[in-house]
Coordinates of C-alpha atoms and ligand atoms in Angstrom, one line a residue:
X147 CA -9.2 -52.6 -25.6
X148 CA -8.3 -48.8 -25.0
X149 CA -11.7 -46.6 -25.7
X150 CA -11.9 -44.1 -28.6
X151 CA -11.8 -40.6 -27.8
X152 CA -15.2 -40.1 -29.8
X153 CA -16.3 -42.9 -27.7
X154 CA -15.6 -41.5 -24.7
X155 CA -16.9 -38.0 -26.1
X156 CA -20.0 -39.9 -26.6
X157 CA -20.2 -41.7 -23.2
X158 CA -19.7 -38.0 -21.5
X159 CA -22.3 -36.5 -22.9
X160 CA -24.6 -39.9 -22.0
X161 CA -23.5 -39.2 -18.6
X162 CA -24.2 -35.7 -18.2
X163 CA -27.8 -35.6 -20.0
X164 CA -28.4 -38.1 -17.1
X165 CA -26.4 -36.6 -14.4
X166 CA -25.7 -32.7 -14.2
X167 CA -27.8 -29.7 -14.2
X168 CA -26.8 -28.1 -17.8
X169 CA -25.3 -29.7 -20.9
X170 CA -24.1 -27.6 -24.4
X171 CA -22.2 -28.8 -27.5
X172 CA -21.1 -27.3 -30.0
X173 CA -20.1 -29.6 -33.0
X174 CA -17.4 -27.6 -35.3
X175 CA -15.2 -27.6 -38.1
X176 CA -17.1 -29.0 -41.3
X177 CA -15.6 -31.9 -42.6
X178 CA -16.8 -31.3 -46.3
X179 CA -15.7 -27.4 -47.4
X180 CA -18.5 -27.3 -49.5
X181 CA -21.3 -28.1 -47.2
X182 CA -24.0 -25.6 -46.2
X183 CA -24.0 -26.3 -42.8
X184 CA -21.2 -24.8 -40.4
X185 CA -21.7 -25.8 -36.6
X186 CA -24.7 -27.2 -34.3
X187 CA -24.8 -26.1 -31.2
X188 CA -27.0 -28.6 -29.1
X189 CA -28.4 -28.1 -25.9
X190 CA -30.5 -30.1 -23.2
X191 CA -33.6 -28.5 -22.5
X192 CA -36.7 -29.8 -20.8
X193 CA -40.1 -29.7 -22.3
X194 CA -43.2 -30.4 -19.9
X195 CA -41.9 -33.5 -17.8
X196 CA -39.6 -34.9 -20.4
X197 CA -35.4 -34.0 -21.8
X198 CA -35.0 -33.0 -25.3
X199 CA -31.4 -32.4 -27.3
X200 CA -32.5 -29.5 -29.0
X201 CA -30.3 -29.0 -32.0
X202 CA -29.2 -25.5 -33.4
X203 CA -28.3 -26.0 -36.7
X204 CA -26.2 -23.2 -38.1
X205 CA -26.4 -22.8 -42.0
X206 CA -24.4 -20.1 -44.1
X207 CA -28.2 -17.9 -44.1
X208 CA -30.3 -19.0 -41.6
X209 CA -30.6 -21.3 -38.7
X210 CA -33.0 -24.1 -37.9
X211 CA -34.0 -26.1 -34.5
X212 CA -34.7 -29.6 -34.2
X213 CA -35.0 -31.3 -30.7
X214 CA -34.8 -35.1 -30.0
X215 CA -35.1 -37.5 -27.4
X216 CA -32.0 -38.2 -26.0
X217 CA -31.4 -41.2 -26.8
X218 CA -31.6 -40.2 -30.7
X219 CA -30.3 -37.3 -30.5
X220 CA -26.9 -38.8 -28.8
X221 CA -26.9 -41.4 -31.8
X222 CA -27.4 -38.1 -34.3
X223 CA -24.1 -36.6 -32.3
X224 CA -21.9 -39.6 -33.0
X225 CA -23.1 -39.8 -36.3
X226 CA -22.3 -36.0 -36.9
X227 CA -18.8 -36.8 -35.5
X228 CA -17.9 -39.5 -37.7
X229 CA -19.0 -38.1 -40.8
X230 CA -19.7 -33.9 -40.9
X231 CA -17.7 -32.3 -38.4
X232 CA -14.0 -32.9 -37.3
X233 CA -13.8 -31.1 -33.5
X234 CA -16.7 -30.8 -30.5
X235 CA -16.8 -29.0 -27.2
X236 CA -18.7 -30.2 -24.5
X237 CA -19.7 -28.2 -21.7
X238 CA -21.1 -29.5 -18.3
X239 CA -21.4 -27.8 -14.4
X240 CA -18.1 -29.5 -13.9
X241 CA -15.5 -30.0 -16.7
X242 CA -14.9 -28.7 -20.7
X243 CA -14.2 -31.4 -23.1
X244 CA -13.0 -31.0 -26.2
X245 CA -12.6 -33.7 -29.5
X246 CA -10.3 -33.3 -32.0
X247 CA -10.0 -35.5 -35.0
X248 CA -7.3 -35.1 -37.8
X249 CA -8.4 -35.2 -42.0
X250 CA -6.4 -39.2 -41.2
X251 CA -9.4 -39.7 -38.7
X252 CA -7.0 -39.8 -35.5
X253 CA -8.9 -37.8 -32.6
X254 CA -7.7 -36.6 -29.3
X255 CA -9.5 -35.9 -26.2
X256 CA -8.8 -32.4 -24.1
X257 CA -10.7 -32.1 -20.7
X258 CA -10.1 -29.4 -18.6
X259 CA -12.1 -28.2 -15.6
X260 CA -15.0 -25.7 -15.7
X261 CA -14.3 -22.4 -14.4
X262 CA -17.7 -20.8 -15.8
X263 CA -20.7 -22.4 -15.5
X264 CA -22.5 -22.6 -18.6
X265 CA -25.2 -20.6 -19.1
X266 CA -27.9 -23.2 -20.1
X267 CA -31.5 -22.8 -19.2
X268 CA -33.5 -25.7 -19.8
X269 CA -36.9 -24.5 -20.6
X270 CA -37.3 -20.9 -18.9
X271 CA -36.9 -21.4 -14.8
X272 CA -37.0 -25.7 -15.3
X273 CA -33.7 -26.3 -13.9
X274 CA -32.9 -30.2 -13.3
X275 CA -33.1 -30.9 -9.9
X276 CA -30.9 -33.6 -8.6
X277 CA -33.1 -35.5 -6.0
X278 CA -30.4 -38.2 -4.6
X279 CA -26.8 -37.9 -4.5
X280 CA -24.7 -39.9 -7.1
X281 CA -21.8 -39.5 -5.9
X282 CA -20.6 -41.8 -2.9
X283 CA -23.8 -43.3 -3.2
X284 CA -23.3 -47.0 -1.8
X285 CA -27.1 -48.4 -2.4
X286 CA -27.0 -47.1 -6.0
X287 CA -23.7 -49.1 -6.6
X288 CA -25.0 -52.2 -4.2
X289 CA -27.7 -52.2 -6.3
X290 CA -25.9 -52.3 -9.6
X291 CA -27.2 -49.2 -10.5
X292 CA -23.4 -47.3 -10.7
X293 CA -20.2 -48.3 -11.2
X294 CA -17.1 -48.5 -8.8
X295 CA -16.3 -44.8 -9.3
X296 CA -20.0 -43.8 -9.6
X297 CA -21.1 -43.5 -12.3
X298 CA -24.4 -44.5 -13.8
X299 CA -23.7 -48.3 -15.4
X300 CA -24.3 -48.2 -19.3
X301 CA -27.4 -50.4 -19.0
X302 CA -29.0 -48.5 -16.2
X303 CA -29.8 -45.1 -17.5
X304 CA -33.2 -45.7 -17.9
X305 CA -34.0 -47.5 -14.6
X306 CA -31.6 -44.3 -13.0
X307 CA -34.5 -42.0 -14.9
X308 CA -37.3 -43.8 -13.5
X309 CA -36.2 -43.7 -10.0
X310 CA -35.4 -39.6 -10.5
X311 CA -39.1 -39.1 -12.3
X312 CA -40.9 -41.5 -9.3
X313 CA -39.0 -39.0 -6.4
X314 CA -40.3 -36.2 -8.1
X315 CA -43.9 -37.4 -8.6
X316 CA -43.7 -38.1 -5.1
X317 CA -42.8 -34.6 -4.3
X318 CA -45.3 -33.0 -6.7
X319 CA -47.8 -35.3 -5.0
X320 CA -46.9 -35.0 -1.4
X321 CA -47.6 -32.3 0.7
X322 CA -44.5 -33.4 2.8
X323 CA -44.6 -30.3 4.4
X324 CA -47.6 -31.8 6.5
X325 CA -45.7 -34.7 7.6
X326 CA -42.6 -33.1 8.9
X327 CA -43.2 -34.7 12.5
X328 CA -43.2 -38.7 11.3
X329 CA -44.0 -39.8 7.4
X330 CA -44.8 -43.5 7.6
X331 CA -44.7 -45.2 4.0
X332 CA -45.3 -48.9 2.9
X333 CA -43.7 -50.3 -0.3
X334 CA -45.8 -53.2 -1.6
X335 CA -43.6 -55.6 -3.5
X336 CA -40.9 -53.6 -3.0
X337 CA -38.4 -55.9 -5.5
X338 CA -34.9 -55.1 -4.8
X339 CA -35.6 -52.1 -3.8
X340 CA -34.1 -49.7 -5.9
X341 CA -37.1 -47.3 -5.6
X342 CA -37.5 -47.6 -1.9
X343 CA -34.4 -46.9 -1.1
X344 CA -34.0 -43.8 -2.9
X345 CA -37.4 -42.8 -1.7
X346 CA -35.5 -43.0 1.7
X347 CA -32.9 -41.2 1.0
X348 CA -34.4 -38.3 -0.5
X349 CA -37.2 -37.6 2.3
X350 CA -34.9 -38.5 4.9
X351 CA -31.4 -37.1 3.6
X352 CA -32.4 -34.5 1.2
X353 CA -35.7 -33.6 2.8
X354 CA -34.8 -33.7 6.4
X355 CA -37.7 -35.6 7.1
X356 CA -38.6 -38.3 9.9
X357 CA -39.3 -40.9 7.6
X358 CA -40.1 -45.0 8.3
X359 CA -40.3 -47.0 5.2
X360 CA -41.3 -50.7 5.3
X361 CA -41.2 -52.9 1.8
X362 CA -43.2 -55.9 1.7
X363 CA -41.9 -58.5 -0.4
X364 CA -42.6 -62.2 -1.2
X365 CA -39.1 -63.2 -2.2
X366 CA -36.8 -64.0 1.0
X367 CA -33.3 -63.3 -1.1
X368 CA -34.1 -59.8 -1.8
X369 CA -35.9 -59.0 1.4
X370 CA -32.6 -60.5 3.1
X371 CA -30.6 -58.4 1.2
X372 CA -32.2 -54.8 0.8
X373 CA -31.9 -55.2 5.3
X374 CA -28.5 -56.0 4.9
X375 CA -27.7 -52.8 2.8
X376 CA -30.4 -50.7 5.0
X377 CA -28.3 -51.8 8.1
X378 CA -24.8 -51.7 6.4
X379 CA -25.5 -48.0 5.4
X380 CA -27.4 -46.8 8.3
X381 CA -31.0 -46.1 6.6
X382 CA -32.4 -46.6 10.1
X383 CA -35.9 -46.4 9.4
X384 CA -35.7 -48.4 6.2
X385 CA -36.7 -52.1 6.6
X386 CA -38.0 -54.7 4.8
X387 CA -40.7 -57.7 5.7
X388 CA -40.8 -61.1 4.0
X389 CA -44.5 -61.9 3.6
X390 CA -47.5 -61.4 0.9
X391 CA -49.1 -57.8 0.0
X392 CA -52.4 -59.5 1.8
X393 CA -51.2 -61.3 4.8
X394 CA -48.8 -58.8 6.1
X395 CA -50.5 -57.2 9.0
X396 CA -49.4 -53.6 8.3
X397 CA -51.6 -51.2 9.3
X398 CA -50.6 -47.8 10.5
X399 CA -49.0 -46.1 7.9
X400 CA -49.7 -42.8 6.0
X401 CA -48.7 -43.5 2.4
X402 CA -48.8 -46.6 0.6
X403 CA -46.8 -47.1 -2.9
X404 CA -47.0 -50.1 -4.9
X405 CA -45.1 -49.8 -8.0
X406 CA -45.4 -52.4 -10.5
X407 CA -47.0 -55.2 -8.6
X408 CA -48.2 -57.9 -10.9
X409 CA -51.8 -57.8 -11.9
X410 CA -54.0 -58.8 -9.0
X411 CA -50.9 -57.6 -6.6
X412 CA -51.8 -54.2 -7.7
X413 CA -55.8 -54.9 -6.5
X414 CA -54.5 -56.1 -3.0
X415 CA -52.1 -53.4 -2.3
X416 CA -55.0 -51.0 -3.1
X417 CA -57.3 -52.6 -0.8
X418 CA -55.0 -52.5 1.9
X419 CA -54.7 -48.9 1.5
X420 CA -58.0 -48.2 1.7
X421 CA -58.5 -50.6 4.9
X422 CA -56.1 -48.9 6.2
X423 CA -57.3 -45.5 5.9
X424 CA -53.9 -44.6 3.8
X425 CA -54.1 -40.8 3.4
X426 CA -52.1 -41.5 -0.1
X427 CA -52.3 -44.9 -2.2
X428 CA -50.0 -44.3 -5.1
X429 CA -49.8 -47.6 -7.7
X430 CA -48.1 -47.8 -11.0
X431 CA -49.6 -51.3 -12.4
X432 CA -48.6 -54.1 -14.4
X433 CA -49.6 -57.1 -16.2
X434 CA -53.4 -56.6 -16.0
X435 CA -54.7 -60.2 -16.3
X436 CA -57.3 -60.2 -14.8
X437 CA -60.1 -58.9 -16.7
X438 CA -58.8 -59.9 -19.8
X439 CA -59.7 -63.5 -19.0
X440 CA -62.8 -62.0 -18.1
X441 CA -63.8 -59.9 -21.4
X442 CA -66.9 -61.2 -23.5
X443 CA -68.1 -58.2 -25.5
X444 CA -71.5 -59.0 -26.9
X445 CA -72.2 -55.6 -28.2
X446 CA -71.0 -52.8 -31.1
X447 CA -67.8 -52.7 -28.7
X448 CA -67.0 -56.2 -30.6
X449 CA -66.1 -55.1 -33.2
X450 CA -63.3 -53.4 -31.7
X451 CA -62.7 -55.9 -29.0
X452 CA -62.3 -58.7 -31.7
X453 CA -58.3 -57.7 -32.6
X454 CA -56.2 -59.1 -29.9
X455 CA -54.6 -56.0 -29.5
X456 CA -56.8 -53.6 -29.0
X457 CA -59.0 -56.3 -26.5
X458 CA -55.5 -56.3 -24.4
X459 CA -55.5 -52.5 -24.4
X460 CA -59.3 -51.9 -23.5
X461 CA -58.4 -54.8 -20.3
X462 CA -55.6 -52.7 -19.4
X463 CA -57.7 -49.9 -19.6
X464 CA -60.9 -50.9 -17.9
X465 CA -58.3 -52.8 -15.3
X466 CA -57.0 -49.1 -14.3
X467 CA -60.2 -47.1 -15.0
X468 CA -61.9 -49.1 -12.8
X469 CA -59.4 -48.9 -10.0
X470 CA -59.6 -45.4 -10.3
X471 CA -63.3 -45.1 -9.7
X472 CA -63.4 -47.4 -6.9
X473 CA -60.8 -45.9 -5.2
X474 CA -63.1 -42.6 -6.2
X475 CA -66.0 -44.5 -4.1
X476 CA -64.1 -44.7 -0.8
X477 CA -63.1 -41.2 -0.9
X478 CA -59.9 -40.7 -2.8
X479 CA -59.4 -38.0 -5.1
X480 CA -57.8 -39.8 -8.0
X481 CA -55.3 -39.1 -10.9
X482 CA -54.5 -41.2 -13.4
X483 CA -51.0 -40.2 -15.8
X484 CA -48.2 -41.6 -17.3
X485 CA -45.7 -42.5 -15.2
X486 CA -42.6 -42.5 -17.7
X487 CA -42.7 -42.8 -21.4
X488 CA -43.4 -46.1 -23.2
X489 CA -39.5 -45.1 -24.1
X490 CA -38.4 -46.3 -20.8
X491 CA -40.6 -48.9 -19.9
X492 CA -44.0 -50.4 -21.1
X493 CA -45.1 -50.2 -17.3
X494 CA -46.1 -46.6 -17.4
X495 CA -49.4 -45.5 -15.7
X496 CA -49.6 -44.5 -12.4
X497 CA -52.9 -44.4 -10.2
X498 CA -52.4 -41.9 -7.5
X499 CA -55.7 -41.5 -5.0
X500 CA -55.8 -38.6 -1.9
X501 CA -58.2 -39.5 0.9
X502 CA -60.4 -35.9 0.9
X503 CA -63.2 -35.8 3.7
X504 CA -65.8 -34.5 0.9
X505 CA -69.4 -36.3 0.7
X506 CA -69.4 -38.8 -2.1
X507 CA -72.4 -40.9 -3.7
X508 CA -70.9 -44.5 -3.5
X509 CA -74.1 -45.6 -4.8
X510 CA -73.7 -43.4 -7.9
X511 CA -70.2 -44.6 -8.3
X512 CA -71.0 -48.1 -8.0
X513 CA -74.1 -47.8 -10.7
X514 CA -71.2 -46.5 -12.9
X515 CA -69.1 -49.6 -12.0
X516 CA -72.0 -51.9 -12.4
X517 CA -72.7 -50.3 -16.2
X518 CA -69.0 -50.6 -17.3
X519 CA -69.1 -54.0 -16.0
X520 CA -72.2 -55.1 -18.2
X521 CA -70.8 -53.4 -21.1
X522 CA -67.7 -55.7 -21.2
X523 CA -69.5 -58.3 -20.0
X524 CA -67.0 -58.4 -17.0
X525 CA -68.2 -60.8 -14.2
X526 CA -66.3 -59.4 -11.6
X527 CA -63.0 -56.6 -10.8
X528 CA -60.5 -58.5 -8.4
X529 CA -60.6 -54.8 -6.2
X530 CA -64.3 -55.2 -6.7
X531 CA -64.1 -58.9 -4.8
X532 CA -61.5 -58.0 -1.6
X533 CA -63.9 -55.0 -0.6
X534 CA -66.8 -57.1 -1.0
X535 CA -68.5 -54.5 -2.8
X536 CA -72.8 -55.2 -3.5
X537 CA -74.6 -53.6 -6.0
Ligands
SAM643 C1 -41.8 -56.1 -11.0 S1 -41.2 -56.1 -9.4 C2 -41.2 -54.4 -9.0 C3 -40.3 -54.1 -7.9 C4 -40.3 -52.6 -7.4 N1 -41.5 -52.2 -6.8 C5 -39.9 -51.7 -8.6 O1 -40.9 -51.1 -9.2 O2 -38.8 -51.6 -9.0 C6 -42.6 -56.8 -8.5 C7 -42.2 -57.3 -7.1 O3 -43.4 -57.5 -6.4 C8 -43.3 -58.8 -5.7 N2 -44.6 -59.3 -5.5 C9 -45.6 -59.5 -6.5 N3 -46.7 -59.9 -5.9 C10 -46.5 -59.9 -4.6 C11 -47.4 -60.1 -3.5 N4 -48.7 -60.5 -3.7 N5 -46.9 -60.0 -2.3 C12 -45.6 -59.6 -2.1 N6 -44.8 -59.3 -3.1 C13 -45.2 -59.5 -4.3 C14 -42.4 -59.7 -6.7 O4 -41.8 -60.7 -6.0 C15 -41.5 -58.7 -7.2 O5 -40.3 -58.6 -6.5

């Protein structure tokens, strides 16, 4: 069945809030005479590390600003279409398109190309930065991640957002500056690959880098395939090994990322970071088991501990926290922050640790571990076991 034009109105402006550099709409013509409010102009802005529509709102004496996420505000958009305003103009780096609709509800759509780039500043000098080409981009539609003609699949906006907010943590995090001679990078449980092979691409294609990445991964089929596509679209350096996060022998590497390895996965790609001397260990966990097995509160913290969901939240917690200051004992300057918003994934901390060459007081550290331990009555922290650590 043929699209609608609002449809594909819609579907545009989906595609350009997750593609392109600069995005206005202007929603016009007032379906009801008598209403108050004459056009919205909307525009995409960016606020700290996350995209906003922000709404313009012109009424007959003043004007008023909402912004939304952008999934609601592209809902608020169709909603305006359908029922307050008859025509809207969309304006991306690349093309205008315009929507008409008739009083009978008939609508045409009118693209043309754009021969001015909008003028569109998303937040002062915060101008989206495009990390990875879309276009042509065979391992994004290998993967499933774009269609035939390139462009982002319906269903895979937000894992296409994840993979753009990971590259630019990485860049925020890595002086890769330092590594221009040979960056060498392990993936631990590296999946299907999505993330490693963007990672690739963008120190290697958009960073000129010398890059080798190596994923580890247990499952055969996808480690099978991500060499097949590594070797089918020449990512040289890019390979993958079938094998556990602990067995592997892997030793000489630089960074090592780990990005939603299940529970104890997470513990064991951490420890061989730190065996290895990794000068960054970057993990975003998931499914923290383990200590919440382990919990047996037997103080005021009880009282808290005794609603399911808040004992699962304070093990996710203490999972991570302690992570963090371990890590902190063997010389890792640590960060913990959100990775991408619960909006997008439930899976969305990330544990990021720099090796620094300053003195620390292990034993200190340790005493702290030792106290948070007793306090949750928390026998032992799976990191804790692999480094062997004594109190
Ligand atoms: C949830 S997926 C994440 C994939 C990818 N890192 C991402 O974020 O898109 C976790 C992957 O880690 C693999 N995995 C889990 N534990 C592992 C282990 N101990 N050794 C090797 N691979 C492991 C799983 O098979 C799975 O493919």
């Amino acid at each position: 069945m043929n699209k609608k034009p609002i449809e594909i109105f819609i579907e545009k402006i989906q595609y350009s809030a997750d593609n392109i550099e600069s995005l206005k709409i202007i929603l016009s013509k007032k379906r009801n005479k008598n209403d108050d409010l004459s056009k919205i102009t909307i525009k995409l802005i960016k606020i700290k590390d996350s995209y906003f529509l922000s709404f313009v709102y012109n009424y007959k004496t003043n004007d008023q600003t909402k912004n939304y996420p952008i999934k609601d505000g592209i809902k608020l958009i169709n909603e305006h279409l359908n029922n307050d305003f008859y025509n809207a103009d969309l304006f991306t780096t690349d093309e205008i398109v315009q929507l008409f609709t008739n009083k009978n509800n008939n609508s045409l759509i009118k693209t043309s190309e754009q021969i001015f780039k909008p003028v569109v500043n998303l937040n002062h000098d915060n101008v989206k930065k495009q990390r990875i080409a879309i276009n042509n981009n065979q391992y994004l539609q290998e993967l499933g991640i774009t269609t035939k003609d390139f462009k982002i699949k319906k269903d895979m906006h937000d894992k296409f957002r994840q993979i753009n907010k990971y590259l630019e943590i990485f860049e925020s995090i890595v002086d890769t500056e330092k590594y221009k001679e040979k960056l060498k990078i392990v993936d631990m449980g590296s999946g299907k690959g999505y993330l490693t092979f963007a990672l690739y691409d963008f120190l290697k294609n958009s960073l000129n880098l010398q890059v080798e990445i190596t994923g580890i991964e247990y499952r055969e089929d996808l480690v099978l395939k991500s060499n097949q596509l590594s070797e089918k679209i020449n990512f040289n350096d890019l390979n993958f090994i079938q094998g556990s996060i602990i067995e592997t022998k892997i030793e000489d590497f630089d960074i090592l990322v780990a990005l939603h390895a299940c529970d104890t996965a997470t513990d064991e790609a951490i420890f061989k970071g730190i065996n290895s001397n990794a000068q960054i260990i970057m993990v975003a966990p998931c499914c923290q088991k383990q200590i919440r097995k382990q919990l047996n509160v037997q103080n005021e913290m009880a009282s808290i501990t005794k609603h399911g969901i808040l004992k699962e939240q304070q093990s996710v917690i203490l999972t991570d926290g302690m992570r963090a200051l371990i890590l902190e004992a063997y010389g890792y300057k640590t960060k913990v922050f959100e990775f991408i918003s619960t909006e997008h994934t439930p899976k969305n901390l990330m544990i990021v640790g720099t090796k620094h060459n300053n003195s620390i007081n292990r034993k200190e550290l340790f005493n702290k571990l030792k106290a948070i331990k007793n306090l949750f009555g928390i026998d032992f922290h799976h990191l804790e076991k692999l480094l062997d650590i004594k109190y």
